[in-house]
Coordinates of C-alpha atoms and ligand atoms in Angstrom, one line a residue:
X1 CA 147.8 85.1 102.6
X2 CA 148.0 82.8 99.4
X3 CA 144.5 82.5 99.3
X4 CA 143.9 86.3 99.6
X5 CA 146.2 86.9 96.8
X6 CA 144.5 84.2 94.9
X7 CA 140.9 85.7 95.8
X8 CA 142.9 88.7 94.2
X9 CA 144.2 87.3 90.9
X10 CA 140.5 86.1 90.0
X11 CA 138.0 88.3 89.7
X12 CA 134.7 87.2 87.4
X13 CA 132.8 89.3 86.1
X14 CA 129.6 88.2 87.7
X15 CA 130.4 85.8 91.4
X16 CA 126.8 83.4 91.8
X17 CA 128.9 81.6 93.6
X18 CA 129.6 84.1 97.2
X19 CA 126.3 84.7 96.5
X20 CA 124.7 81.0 96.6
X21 CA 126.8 81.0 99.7
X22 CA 125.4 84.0 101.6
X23 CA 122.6 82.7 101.1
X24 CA 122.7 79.0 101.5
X25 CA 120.2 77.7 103.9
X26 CA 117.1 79.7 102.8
X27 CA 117.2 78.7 99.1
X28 CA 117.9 75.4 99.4
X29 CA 114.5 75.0 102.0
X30 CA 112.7 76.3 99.3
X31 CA 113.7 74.0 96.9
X32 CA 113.7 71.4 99.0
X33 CA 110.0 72.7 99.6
X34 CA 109.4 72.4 95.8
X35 CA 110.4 69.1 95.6
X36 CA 108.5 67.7 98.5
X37 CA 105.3 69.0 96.9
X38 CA 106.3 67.7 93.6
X39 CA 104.1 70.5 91.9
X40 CA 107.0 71.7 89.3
X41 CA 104.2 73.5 86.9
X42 CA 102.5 76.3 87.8
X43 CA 102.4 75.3 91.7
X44 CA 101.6 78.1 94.7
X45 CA 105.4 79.7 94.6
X46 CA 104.3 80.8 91.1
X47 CA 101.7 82.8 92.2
X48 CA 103.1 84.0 95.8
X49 CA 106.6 85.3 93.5
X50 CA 104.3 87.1 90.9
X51 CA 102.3 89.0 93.2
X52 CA 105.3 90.1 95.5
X53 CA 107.8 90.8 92.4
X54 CA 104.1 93.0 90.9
X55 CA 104.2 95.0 94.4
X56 CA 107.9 94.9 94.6
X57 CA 107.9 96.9 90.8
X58 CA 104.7 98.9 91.7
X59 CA 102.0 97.6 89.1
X60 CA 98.8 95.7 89.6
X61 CA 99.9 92.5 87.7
X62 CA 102.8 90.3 86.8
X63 CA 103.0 87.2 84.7
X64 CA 105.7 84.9 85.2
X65 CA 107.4 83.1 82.0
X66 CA 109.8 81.1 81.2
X67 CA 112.2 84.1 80.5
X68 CA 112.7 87.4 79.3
X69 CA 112.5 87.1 75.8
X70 CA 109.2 86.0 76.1
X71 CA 107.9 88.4 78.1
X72 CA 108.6 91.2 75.3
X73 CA 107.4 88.7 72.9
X74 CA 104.0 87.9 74.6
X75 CA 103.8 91.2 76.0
X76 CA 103.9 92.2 72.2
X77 CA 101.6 89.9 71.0
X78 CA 98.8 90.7 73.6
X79 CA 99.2 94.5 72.3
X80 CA 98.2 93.2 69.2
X81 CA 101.7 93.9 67.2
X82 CA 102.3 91.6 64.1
X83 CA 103.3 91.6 60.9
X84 CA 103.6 94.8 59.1
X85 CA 104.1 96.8 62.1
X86 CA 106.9 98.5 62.8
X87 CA 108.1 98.8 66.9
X88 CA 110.9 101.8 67.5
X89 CA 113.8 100.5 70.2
X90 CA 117.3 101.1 69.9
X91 CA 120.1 99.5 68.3
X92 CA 122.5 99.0 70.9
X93 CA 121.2 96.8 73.0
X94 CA 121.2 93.1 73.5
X95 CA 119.8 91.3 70.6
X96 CA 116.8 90.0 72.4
X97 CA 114.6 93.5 72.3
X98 CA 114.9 93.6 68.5
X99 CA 114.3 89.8 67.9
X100 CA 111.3 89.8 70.1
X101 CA 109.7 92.4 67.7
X102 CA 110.8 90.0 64.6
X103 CA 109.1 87.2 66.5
X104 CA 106.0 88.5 66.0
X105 CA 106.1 89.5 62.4
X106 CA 106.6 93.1 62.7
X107 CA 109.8 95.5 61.8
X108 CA 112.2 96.7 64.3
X109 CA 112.9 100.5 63.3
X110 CA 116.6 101.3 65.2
X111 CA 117.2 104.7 67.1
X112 CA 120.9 105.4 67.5
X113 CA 122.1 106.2 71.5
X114 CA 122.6 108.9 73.7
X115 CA 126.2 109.9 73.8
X116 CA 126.1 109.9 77.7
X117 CA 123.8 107.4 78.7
X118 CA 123.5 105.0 76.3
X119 CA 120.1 104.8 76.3
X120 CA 117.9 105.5 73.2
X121 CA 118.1 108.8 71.9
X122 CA 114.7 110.7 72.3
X123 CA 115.5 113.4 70.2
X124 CA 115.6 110.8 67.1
X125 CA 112.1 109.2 68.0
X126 CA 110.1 111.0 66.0
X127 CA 112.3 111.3 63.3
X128 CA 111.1 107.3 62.8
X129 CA 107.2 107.7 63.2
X130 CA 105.3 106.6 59.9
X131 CA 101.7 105.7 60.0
X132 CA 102.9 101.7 60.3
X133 CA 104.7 102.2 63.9
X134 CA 102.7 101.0 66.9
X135 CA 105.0 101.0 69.6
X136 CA 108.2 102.6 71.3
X137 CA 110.6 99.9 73.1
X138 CA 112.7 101.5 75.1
X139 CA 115.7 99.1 77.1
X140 CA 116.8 100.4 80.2
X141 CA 120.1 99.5 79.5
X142 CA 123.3 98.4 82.2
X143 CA 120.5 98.7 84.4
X144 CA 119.4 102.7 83.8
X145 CA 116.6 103.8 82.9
X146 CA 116.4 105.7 79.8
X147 CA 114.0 109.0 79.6
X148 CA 110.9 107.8 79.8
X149 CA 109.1 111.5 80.0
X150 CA 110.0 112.4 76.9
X151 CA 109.2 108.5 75.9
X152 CA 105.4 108.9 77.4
X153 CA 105.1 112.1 75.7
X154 CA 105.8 111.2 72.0
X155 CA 104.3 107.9 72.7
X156 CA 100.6 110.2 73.8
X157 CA 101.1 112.4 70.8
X158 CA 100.9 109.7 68.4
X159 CA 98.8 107.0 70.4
X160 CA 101.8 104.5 70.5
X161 CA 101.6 101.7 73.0
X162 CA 105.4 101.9 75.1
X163 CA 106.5 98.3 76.0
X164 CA 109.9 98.4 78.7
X165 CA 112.7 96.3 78.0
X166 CA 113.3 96.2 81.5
X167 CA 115.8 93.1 81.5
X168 CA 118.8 94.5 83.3
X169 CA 117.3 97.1 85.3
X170 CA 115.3 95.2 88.1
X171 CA 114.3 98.1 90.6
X172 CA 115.4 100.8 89.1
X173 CA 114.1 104.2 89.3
X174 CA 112.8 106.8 87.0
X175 CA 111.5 109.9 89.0
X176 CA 110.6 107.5 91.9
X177 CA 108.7 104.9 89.9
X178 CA 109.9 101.7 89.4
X179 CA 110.5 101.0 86.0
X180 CA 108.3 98.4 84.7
X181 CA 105.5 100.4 85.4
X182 CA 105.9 103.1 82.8
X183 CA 105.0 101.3 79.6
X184 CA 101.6 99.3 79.0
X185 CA 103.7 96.2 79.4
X186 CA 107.4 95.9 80.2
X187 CA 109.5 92.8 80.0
X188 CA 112.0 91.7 82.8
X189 CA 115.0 88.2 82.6
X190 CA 115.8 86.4 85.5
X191 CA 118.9 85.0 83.2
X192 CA 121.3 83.7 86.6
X193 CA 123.8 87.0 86.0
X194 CA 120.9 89.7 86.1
X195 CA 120.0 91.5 89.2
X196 CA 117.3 88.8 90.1
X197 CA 118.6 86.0 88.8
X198 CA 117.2 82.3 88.4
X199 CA 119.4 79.2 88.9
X200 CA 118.2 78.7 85.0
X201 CA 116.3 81.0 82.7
X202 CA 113.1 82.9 83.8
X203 CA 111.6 85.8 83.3
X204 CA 108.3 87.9 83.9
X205 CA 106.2 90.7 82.5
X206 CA 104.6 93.3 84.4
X207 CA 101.3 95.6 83.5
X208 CA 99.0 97.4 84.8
X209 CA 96.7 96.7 82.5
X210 CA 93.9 93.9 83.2
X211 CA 93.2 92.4 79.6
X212 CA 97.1 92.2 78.8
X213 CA 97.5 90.4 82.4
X214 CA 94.8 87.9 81.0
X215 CA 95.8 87.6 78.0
X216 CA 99.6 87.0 78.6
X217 CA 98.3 84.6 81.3
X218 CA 96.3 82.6 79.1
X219 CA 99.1 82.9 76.3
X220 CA 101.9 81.1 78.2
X221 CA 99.7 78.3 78.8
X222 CA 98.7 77.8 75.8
X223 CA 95.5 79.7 75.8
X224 CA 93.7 78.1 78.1
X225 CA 90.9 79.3 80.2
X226 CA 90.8 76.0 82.5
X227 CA 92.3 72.9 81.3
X228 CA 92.2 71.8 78.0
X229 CA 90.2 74.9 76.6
X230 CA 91.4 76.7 74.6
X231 CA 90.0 80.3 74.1
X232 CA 92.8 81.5 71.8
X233 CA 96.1 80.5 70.7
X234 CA 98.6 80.0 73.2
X235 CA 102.4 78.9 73.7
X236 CA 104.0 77.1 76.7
X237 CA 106.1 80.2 78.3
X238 CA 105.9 79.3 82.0
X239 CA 107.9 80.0 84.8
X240 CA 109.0 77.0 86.4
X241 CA 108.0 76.3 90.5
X242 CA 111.1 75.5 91.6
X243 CA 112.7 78.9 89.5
X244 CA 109.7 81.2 91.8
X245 CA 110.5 79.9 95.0
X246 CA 114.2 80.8 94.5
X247 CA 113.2 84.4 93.1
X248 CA 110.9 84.9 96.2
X249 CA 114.2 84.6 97.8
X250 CA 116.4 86.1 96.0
X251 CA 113.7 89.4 95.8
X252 CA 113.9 90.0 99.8
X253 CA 117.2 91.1 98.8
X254 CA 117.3 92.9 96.1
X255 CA 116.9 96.3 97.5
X256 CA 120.3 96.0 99.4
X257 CA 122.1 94.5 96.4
X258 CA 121.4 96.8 94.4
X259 CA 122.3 99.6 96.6
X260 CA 125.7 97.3 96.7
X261 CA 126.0 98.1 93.0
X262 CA 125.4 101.8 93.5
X263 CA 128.2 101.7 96.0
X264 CA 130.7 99.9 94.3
X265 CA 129.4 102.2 91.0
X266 CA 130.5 105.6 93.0
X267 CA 133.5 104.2 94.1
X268 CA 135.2 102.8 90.6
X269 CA 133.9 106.2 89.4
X270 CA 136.0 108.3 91.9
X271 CA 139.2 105.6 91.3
X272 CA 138.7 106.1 87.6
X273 CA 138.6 109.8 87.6
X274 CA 142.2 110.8 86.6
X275 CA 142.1 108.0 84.1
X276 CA 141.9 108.3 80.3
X277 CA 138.6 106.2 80.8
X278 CA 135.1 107.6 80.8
X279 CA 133.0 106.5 83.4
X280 CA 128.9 106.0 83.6
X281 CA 127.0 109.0 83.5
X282 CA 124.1 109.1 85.7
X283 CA 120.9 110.7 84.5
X284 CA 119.6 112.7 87.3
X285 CA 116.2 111.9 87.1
X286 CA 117.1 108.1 87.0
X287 CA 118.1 105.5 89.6
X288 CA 121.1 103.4 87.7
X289 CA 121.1 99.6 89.4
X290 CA 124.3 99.0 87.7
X291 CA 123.3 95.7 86.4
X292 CA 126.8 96.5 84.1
X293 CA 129.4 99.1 84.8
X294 CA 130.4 100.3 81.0
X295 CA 133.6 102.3 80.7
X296 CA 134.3 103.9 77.3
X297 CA 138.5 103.0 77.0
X298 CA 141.0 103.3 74.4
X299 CA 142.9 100.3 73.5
X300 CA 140.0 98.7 74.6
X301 CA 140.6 95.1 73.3
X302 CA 144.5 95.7 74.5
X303 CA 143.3 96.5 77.9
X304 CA 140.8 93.7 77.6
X305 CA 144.0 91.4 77.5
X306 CA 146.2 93.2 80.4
X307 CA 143.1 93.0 82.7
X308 CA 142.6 89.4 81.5
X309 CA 146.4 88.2 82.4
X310 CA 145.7 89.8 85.6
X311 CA 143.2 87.6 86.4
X312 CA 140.3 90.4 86.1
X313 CA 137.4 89.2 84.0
X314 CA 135.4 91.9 81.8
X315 CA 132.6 91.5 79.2
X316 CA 131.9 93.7 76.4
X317 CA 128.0 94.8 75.9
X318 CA 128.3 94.6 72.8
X319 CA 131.1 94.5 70.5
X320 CA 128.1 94.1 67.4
X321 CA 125.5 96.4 67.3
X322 CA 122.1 95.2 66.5
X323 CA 122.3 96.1 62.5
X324 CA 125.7 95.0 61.9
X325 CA 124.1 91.4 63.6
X326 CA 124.4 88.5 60.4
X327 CA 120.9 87.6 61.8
X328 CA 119.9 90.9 60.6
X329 CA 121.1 91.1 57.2
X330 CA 117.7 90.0 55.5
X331 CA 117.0 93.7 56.5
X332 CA 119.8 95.1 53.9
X333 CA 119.8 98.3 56.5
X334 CA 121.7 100.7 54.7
X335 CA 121.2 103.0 57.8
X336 CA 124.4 103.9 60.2
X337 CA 123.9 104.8 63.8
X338 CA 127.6 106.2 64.4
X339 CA 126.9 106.4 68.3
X340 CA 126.6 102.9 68.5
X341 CA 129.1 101.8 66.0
X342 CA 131.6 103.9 68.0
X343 CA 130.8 102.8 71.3
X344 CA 130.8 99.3 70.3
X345 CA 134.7 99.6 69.7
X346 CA 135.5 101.4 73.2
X347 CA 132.7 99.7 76.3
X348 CA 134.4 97.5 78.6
X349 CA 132.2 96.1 81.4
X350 CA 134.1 95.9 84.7
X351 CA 132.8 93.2 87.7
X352 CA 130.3 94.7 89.9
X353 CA 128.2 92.1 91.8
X354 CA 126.7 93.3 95.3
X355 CA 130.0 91.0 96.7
X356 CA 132.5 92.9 95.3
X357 CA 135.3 93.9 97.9
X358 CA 136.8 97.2 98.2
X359 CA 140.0 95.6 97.8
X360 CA 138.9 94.1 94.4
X361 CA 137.7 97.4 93.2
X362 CA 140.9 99.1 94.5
X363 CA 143.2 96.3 92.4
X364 CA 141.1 96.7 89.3
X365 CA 141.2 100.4 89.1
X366 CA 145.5 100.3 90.1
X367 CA 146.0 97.7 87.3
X368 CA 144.0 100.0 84.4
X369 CA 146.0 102.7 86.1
X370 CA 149.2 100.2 85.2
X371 CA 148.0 99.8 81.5
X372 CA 147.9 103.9 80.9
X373 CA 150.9 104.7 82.7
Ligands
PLP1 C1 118.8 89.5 79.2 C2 118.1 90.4 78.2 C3 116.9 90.0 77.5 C4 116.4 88.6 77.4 O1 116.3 87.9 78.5 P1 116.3 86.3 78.4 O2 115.8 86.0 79.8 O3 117.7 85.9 78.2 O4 115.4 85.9 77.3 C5 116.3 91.0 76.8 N1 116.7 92.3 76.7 C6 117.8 92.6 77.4 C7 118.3 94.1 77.2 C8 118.5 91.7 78.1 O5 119.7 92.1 78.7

């Protein structure tokens, strides 16, 4: 009984540690696998991960890196995006998506969000078009994808390359495609709390597109064809051995942890229903994996606390949106993007990893209850 009520009184935000457990014996055979090989750069569970996570996300090719940032960034570079171009991609997301466009010399242009699902707001797109813009970055943010019809269309009309941040939506959906597979690159982190998580950071990009899968390759190696030449300029971005055999794990069960999500999703949304709160909207045409479950509360930073004192963890994603970032003030942006400003005063992020009990999404949902009443 104590230890249920302790199991109770602390709930993280994110548990790797039920999940280690569940999982126990088969990840540490492949490390230990790794280690009795001693090929820690670039060995076979490098390759084997990056053609099942390709098949897994539907494309012909994936490139794995050392983690998601780089992806975008490589996956940028290899479409030929540097300085003086400008790349459209919204400005609530994490910082990452805009700072991999800043990497590579060019200009981040912000959209404000969608008022229900967060995601970039496609009727502002091409409202941001000048003759410098080269690409649309749209984030599949908390793990939904945003509308990437409307995305492909605008993005055909005026011959713009789309590159997917797809960091927090491993698996996800979008009219039955995969995500990842829409853009001609899209970016993915294996950061330890994502969906597919590393034990350390890791990442991949995915393509369909042979020269960018070539290129990207050659890129995070720096640039070479074989050893020690050097066909073009190249950086050391690669995914380690021992952080591909653990994926190749991990990625047999994916597909039931993310349904896991979707469950636990529907059911905080049906507790929370009565509730001053507003819960996730779900895009119809979309999949959500629920990599975060954002409520929009009043008193958020008051409930924060409660919560907090009764031993329930939540995040905020993210209390700074992208422009108001100190990084960013070299850009003097003058521009507001009152969606995102708002929001960033009101999301909360309640736990939802695939391990979550009933019991723990019961207690969480009676204790915001508590706060309101
Ligand atoms: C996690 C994340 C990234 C960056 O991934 P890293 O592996 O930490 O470099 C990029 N974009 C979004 C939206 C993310 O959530």
């Amino acid at each position: 009984m104590v230890s249920f009520i302790n199991h109770m009184r602390n709930i993280p935000l994110v548990d790797l540690k039920v999940q280690y457990r569940n999982i126990q014996a088969e990840i540490d055979s492949s490390i230990r696998q790794v280690l009795n090989s001693t090929h820690f750069i670039l060995g076979q569970e490098v390759d084997a991960f990056e053609k099942n996570f390709a098949k897994y996300c539907e494309v012909l090719y994936c490139v794995g890196m050392d983690n998601g940032s780089s992806a975008l960034e490589l996956g940028l570079r290899a479409l030929g995006i540097k300085e003086g171009d400008e790349v459209i991609t919204p400005v609530n997301s994490f910082i990452a998506s805009s700072a991999a466009i800043s990497f590579v010399g060019a200009l981040p242009v912000w959209v404000d969000c969608n008022r229900e699902t967060y995601n970039i707001d496609v009727s502002q797109i091409e409202g941001k078009i000048t003759k410098r813009t080269k690409a649309i970055m749209p984030v599949h943010l908390y793990g939904q994808p945003a509308n990437m019809d409307e995305i492909g269309k605008i993005a055909k009309k005026y011959k713009l390359f789309v590159i997917e941040d797809a960091c927090q939506a491993h698996g996800a959906r979008y009219k039955k495609k995969r995500v990842g597979s829409f853009g001609e690159v899209a970016a993915f982190s294996f950061y330890p709390g994502k969906n597919l998580g590393a034990f350390g950071d890791a990442g991949a990009l995915t393509t369909n597109n042979i020269d960018i899968f070539q290129k990207t390759k050659g890129m995070r190696n720096y640039g070479q064809s074989k050893k020690y030449y050097h066909e073009y300029w190249g950086y050391n971005r690669r995914l380690d051995t021992i952080q591909a055999a653990i994926l190749d794990v991990k990625l047999t069960y994916l597909d039931q942890w993310n349904k896991k999500r979707r469950e636990h999703a529907r059911i905080y949304t049906k507790l929370l229903k009565n509730t001053p709160v507003v819960t996730p909207f779900e895009d119809p045409d979309g999949e959500h994996v629920y990599h975060l479950y954002v409520i929009r509360a009043k008193r958020r930073n008051q409930l924060r606390e409660f919560l907090l004192t009764k031993g329930i963890e939540v995040g905020i994603h993210y209390p700074i949106p992208i422009h108001f970032q100190k990084a960013y003030n070299y850009l003097k942006m003058r521009e507001h993007f009152p969606n995102a400003e708002e929001f960033s005063k009101e999301v909360i992020s309640l736990p939802i990893y695939p391990e979550l009990t009933l019991q723990q999404i019961t207690y969480i949902c009676d204790e915001i209850k508590t706060f309101y009443s």
